[in-house]
């Protein structure tokens, strides 16, 4: 059941499957020399939330955020979505797919650390899909990427001058609005846990690349009680960066939805 009443377009294939991870747990234990009868494994259960199967070519965690962001964009009359990411960004690819399906244009500012000329000719992975989908792909240097919000605002102004309306989506869709997607994901997970007769989880563990998934999951877990803690494994930056970012996002989300209350304990890990 949805926790939020704010506008949302249905993009993801939900609920995503909750898979028994006992074989993976046994494999991890064996890799670390821990036998099946070891007391450290007693009562340990592992479940895997298959958000990689949340859609077709747009699948992944970003689509949950795009459900809220695209609803806002369409309510504001946007004719094009503008976002950014690395050269092979999953978020950029998901945005390009959704924009195409919703009849919107899409401008992608993609960071490359190599030669811009070489990257411009690349026809592989997500970059190939972005181009097949008709996205306006613009390659930028790491220096320009540090000013990505300003660069995306410039694109929006360029579109406005042509009589279009651009809608800027921050890196990873990880602003307060997009992060509500993972508040809803925790409500979905709680319903699945209850149906399986499982106790609340000790922790929900996830990757952290732009902070929004971690912030939304912590707030959603706190509200639903699905887990006592959220562990976010940083895939870039560091604990200090993500601690500040997720604190800000959670504060903004609670200001918009005061009924959500306090988040579950959030632990950022970069070791």
mmCIF file of N, CA and C in Angstrom, residues 24-92:
data_model
loop_
_atom_site.group_PDB
_atom_site.id
_atom_site.type_symbol
_atom_site.label_atom_id
_atom_site.label_comp_id
_atom_site.label_asym_id
_atom_site.label_seq_id
_atom_site.Cartn_x
_atom_site.Cartn_y
_atom_site.Cartn_z
ATOM 1 N N UNK A 24 23.420 -17.906 -1.617
ATOM 2 C CA UNK A 24 24.452 -16.869 -1.671
ATOM 3 C C UNK A 24 25.124 -16.718 -0.315
ATOM 4 N N UNK A 25 24.335 -16.748 0.754
ATOM 5 C CA UNK A 25 24.890 -16.646 2.100
ATOM 6 C C UNK A 25 25.871 -17.782 2.364
ATOM 7 N N UNK A 26 25.493 -19.002 1.963
ATOM 8 C CA UNK A 26 26.375 -20.159 2.164
ATOM 9 C C UNK A 26 27.669 -20.001 1.369
ATOM 10 N N UNK A 27 27.562 -19.468 0.168
ATOM 11 C CA UNK A 27 28.745 -19.267 -0.669
ATOM 12 C C UNK A 27 29.680 -18.227 -0.054
ATOM 13 N N UNK A 28 29.108 -17.147 0.463
ATOM 14 C CA UNK A 28 29.918 -16.109 1.111
ATOM 15 C C UNK A 28 30.616 -16.675 2.343
ATOM 16 N N UNK A 29 29.858 -17.448 3.134
ATOM 17 C CA UNK A 29 30.428 -18.050 4.334
ATOM 18 C C UNK A 29 31.580 -18.991 3.969
ATOM 19 N N UNK A 30 31.370 -19.806 2.949
ATOM 20 C CA UNK A 30 32.412 -20.745 2.527
ATOM 21 C C UNK A 30 33.665 -19.993 2.073
ATOM 22 N N UNK A 31 33.481 -18.891 1.360
ATOM 23 C CA UNK A 31 34.606 -18.089 0.893
ATOM 24 C C UNK A 31 35.440 -17.580 2.058
ATOM 25 N N UNK A 32 34.778 -17.319 3.176
ATOM 26 C CA UNK A 32 35.477 -16.813 4.362
ATOM 27 C C UNK A 32 35.840 -17.920 5.352
ATOM 28 N N UNK A 33 35.702 -19.153 4.904
ATOM 29 C CA UNK A 33 36.096 -20.279 5.745
ATOM 30 C C UNK A 33 35.152 -20.562 6.892
ATOM 31 N N UNK A 34 33.891 -20.180 6.739
ATOM 32 C CA UNK A 34 32.893 -20.407 7.787
ATOM 33 C C UNK A 34 32.013 -21.575 7.364
ATOM 34 N N UNK A 35 32.015 -22.644 8.122
ATOM 35 C CA UNK A 35 31.240 -23.834 7.800
ATOM 36 C C UNK A 35 29.766 -23.645 8.079
ATOM 37 N N UNK A 36 28.949 -24.508 7.484
ATOM 38 C CA UNK A 36 27.495 -24.409 7.619
ATOM 39 C C UNK A 36 27.039 -24.515 9.071
ATOM 40 N N UNK A 37 27.767 -25.265 9.890
ATOM 41 C CA UNK A 37 27.352 -25.426 11.283
ATOM 42 C C UNK A 37 27.937 -24.400 12.230
ATOM 43 N N UNK A 38 28.658 -23.436 11.705
ATOM 44 C CA UNK A 38 29.307 -22.424 12.546
ATOM 45 C C UNK A 38 28.255 -21.611 13.303
ATOM 46 N N UNK A 39 28.508 -21.392 14.576
ATOM 47 C CA UNK A 39 27.560 -20.668 15.432
ATOM 48 C C UNK A 39 27.304 -19.254 14.931
ATOM 49 N N UNK A 40 28.265 -18.676 14.215
ATOM 50 C CA UNK A 40 28.091 -17.311 13.710
ATOM 51 C C UNK A 40 26.984 -17.209 12.660
ATOM 52 N N UNK A 41 26.617 -18.353 12.078
ATOM 53 C CA UNK A 41 25.551 -18.345 11.075
ATOM 54 C C UNK A 41 24.185 -18.692 11.655
ATOM 55 N N UNK A 42 24.163 -19.068 12.912
ATOM 56 C CA UNK A 42 22.912 -19.507 13.530
ATOM 57 C C UNK A 42 21.825 -18.437 13.414
ATOM 58 N N UNK A 43 20.731 -18.808 12.811
ATOM 59 C CA UNK A 43 19.590 -17.901 12.693
ATOM 60 C C UNK A 43 19.744 -16.831 11.641
ATOM 61 N N UNK A 44 20.845 -16.844 10.908
ATOM 62 C CA UNK A 44 21.074 -15.810 9.895
ATOM 63 C C UNK A 44 20.275 -16.105 8.634
ATOM 64 N N UNK A 45 19.556 -15.107 8.150
ATOM 65 C CA UNK A 45 18.789 -15.225 6.909
ATOM 66 C C UNK A 45 19.177 -14.076 5.990
ATOM 67 N N UNK A 46 19.173 -14.336 4.701
ATOM 68 C CA UNK A 46 19.471 -13.303 3.711
ATOM 69 C C UNK A 46 18.370 -13.302 2.657
ATOM 70 N N UNK A 47 17.812 -12.125 2.408
ATOM 71 C CA UNK A 47 16.819 -11.947 1.355
ATOM 72 C C UNK A 47 17.335 -10.902 0.374
ATOM 73 N N UNK A 48 17.022 -11.081 -0.914
ATOM 74 C CA UNK A 48 17.507 -10.179 -1.951
ATOM 75 C C UNK A 48 16.305 -9.535 -2.646
ATOM 76 N N UNK A 49 16.223 -8.229 -2.559
ATOM 77 C CA UNK A 49 15.147 -7.471 -3.209
ATOM 78 C C UNK A 49 15.579 -7.171 -4.640
ATOM 79 N N UNK A 50 14.903 -7.749 -5.629
ATOM 80 C CA UNK A 50 15.369 -7.732 -7.001
ATOM 81 C C UNK A 50 14.938 -6.459 -7.750
ATOM 82 N N UNK A 51 15.455 -5.329 -7.299
ATOM 83 C CA UNK A 51 15.127 -4.092 -7.997
ATOM 84 C C UNK A 51 15.861 -3.955 -9.324
ATOM 85 N N UNK A 52 16.757 -4.895 -9.618
ATOM 86 C CA UNK A 52 17.321 -4.942 -10.971
ATOM 87 C C UNK A 52 16.264 -5.385 -11.976
ATOM 88 N N UNK A 53 15.183 -5.969 -11.496
ATOM 89 C CA UNK A 53 14.104 -6.457 -12.357
ATOM 90 C C UNK A 53 12.874 -5.550 -12.274
ATOM 91 N N UNK A 54 13.104 -4.260 -12.099
ATOM 92 C CA UNK A 54 11.993 -3.317 -11.927
ATOM 93 C C UNK A 54 11.391 -2.844 -13.242
ATOM 94 N N UNK A 55 11.963 -3.293 -14.360
ATOM 95 C CA UNK A 55 11.429 -2.879 -15.647
ATOM 96 C C UNK A 55 12.140 -3.585 -16.774
ATOM 97 N N UNK A 56 12.089 -2.993 -17.961
ATOM 98 C CA UNK A 56 12.803 -3.521 -19.125
ATOM 99 C C UNK A 56 14.156 -2.835 -19.227
ATOM 100 N N UNK A 57 14.428 -2.121 -20.328
ATOM 101 C CA UNK A 57 15.729 -1.465 -20.469
ATOM 102 C C UNK A 57 15.949 -0.328 -19.477
ATOM 103 N N UNK A 58 14.887 0.118 -18.828
ATOM 104 C CA UNK A 58 15.017 1.178 -17.831
ATOM 105 C C UNK A 58 15.142 0.639 -16.412
ATOM 106 N N UNK A 59 15.282 -0.675 -16.263
ATOM 107 C CA UNK A 59 15.252 -1.309 -14.936
ATOM 108 C C UNK A 59 16.396 -0.839 -14.043
ATOM 109 N N UNK A 60 16.183 -0.997 -12.744
ATOM 110 C CA UNK A 60 17.153 -0.595 -11.737
ATOM 111 C C UNK A 60 16.485 0.273 -10.694
ATOM 112 N N UNK A 61 17.271 0.769 -9.767
ATOM 113 C CA UNK A 61 16.674 1.538 -8.674
ATOM 114 C C UNK A 61 16.200 2.920 -9.108
ATOM 115 N N UNK A 62 16.737 3.468 -10.197
ATOM 116 C CA UNK A 62 16.411 4.842 -10.582
ATOM 117 C C UNK A 62 14.959 5.003 -11.006
ATOM 118 N N UNK A 63 14.354 3.952 -11.512
ATOM 119 C CA UNK A 63 12.990 4.080 -12.018
ATOM 120 C C UNK A 63 12.000 4.414 -10.904
ATOM 121 N N UNK A 64 12.281 3.951 -9.688
ATOM 122 C CA UNK A 64 11.386 4.296 -8.571
ATOM 123 C C UNK A 64 11.408 5.810 -8.322
ATOM 124 N N UNK A 65 12.562 6.419 -8.451
ATOM 125 C CA UNK A 65 12.666 7.867 -8.277
ATOM 126 C C UNK A 65 11.993 8.602 -9.426
ATOM 127 N N UNK A 66 12.177 8.080 -10.630
ATOM 128 C CA UNK A 66 11.591 8.725 -11.803
ATOM 129 C C UNK A 66 10.070 8.726 -11.765
ATOM 130 N N UNK A 67 9.460 7.798 -11.068
ATOM 131 C CA UNK A 67 7.999 7.810 -10.968
ATOM 132 C C UNK A 67 7.497 9.128 -10.373
ATOM 133 N N UNK A 68 8.193 9.649 -9.386
ATOM 134 C CA UNK A 68 7.796 10.916 -8.756
ATOM 135 C C UNK A 68 8.297 12.116 -9.554
ATOM 136 N N UNK A 69 9.508 12.019 -10.067
ATOM 137 C CA UNK A 69 10.101 13.142 -10.792
ATOM 138 C C UNK A 69 9.390 13.398 -12.117
ATOM 139 N N UNK A 70 9.068 12.343 -12.844
ATOM 140 C CA UNK A 70 8.384 12.518 -14.124
ATOM 141 C C UNK A 70 6.956 13.025 -13.917
ATOM 142 N N UNK A 71 6.307 12.583 -12.860
ATOM 143 C CA UNK A 71 4.969 13.113 -12.554
ATOM 144 C C UNK A 71 5.035 14.620 -12.337
ATOM 145 N N UNK A 72 6.064 15.067 -11.623
ATOM 146 C CA UNK A 72 6.238 16.502 -11.377
ATOM 147 C C UNK A 72 6.563 17.234 -12.674
ATOM 148 N N UNK A 73 7.429 16.636 -13.486
ATOM 149 C CA UNK A 73 7.806 17.250 -14.760
ATOM 150 C C UNK A 73 6.588 17.433 -15.655
ATOM 151 N N UNK A 74 5.763 16.402 -15.741
ATOM 152 C CA UNK A 74 4.594 16.471 -16.613
ATOM 153 C C UNK A 74 3.558 17.455 -16.077
ATOM 154 N N UNK A 75 3.428 17.529 -14.754
ATOM 155 C CA UNK A 75 2.493 18.498 -14.162
ATOM 156 C C UNK A 75 2.928 19.926 -14.468
ATOM 157 N N UNK A 76 4.239 20.124 -14.650
ATOM 158 C CA UNK A 76 4.770 21.460 -14.943
ATOM 159 C C UNK A 76 4.893 21.718 -16.441
ATOM 160 N N UNK A 77 4.392 20.792 -17.241
ATOM 161 C CA UNK A 77 4.379 20.994 -18.679
ATOM 162 C C UNK A 77 5.715 20.817 -19.366
ATOM 163 N N UNK A 78 6.617 20.042 -18.780
ATOM 164 C CA UNK A 78 7.938 19.846 -19.368
ATOM 165 C C UNK A 78 7.845 19.115 -20.697
ATOM 166 N N UNK A 79 8.615 19.586 -21.666
ATOM 167 C CA UNK A 79 8.697 18.903 -22.956
ATOM 168 C C UNK A 79 9.956 18.054 -23.050
ATOM 169 N N UNK A 80 10.889 18.263 -22.111
ATOM 170 C CA UNK A 80 12.144 17.505 -22.146
ATOM 171 C C UNK A 80 12.684 17.317 -20.733
ATOM 172 N N UNK A 81 13.313 16.167 -20.520
ATOM 173 C CA UNK A 81 13.981 15.878 -19.259
ATOM 174 C C UNK A 81 15.475 16.117 -19.444
ATOM 175 N N UNK A 82 16.089 16.763 -18.461
ATOM 176 C CA UNK A 82 17.521 17.076 -18.507
ATOM 177 C C UNK A 82 18.179 16.432 -17.298
ATOM 178 N N UNK A 83 19.196 15.621 -17.518
ATOM 179 C CA UNK A 83 19.891 15.046 -16.370
ATOM 180 C C UNK A 83 21.358 14.815 -16.705
ATOM 181 N N UNK A 84 22.094 14.227 -15.759
ATOM 182 C CA UNK A 84 23.539 14.085 -15.903
ATOM 183 C C UNK A 84 24.001 12.768 -15.291
ATOM 184 N N UNK A 85 25.260 12.438 -15.535
ATOM 185 C CA UNK A 85 25.827 11.221 -14.963
ATOM 186 C C UNK A 85 27.146 10.899 -15.634
ATOM 187 N N UNK A 86 27.711 9.764 -15.264
ATOM 188 C CA UNK A 86 28.923 9.294 -15.914
ATOM 189 C C UNK A 86 28.626 8.845 -17.334
ATOM 190 N N UNK A 87 29.671 8.554 -18.089
ATOM 191 C CA UNK A 87 29.519 8.204 -19.497
ATOM 192 C C UNK A 87 28.574 7.023 -19.699
ATOM 193 N N UNK A 88 28.616 6.043 -18.787
ATOM 194 C CA UNK A 88 27.764 4.852 -18.898
ATOM 195 C C UNK A 88 26.699 4.826 -17.789
ATOM 196 N N UNK A 89 26.218 5.982 -17.416
ATOM 197 C CA UNK A 89 25.265 6.119 -16.312
ATOM 198 C C UNK A 89 23.984 5.303 -16.510
ATOM 199 N N UNK A 90 23.656 4.480 -15.511
ATOM 200 C CA UNK A 90 22.371 3.762 -15.523
ATOM 201 C C UNK A 90 21.208 4.729 -15.373
ATOM 202 N N UNK A 91 21.390 5.748 -14.542
ATOM 203 C CA UNK A 91 20.335 6.736 -14.342
ATOM 204 C C UNK A 91 20.030 7.478 -15.640
ATOM 205 N N UNK A 92 21.082 7.866 -16.363
ATOM 206 C CA UNK A 92 20.873 8.572 -17.631
ATOM 207 C C UNK A 92 20.139 7.686 -18.626
#
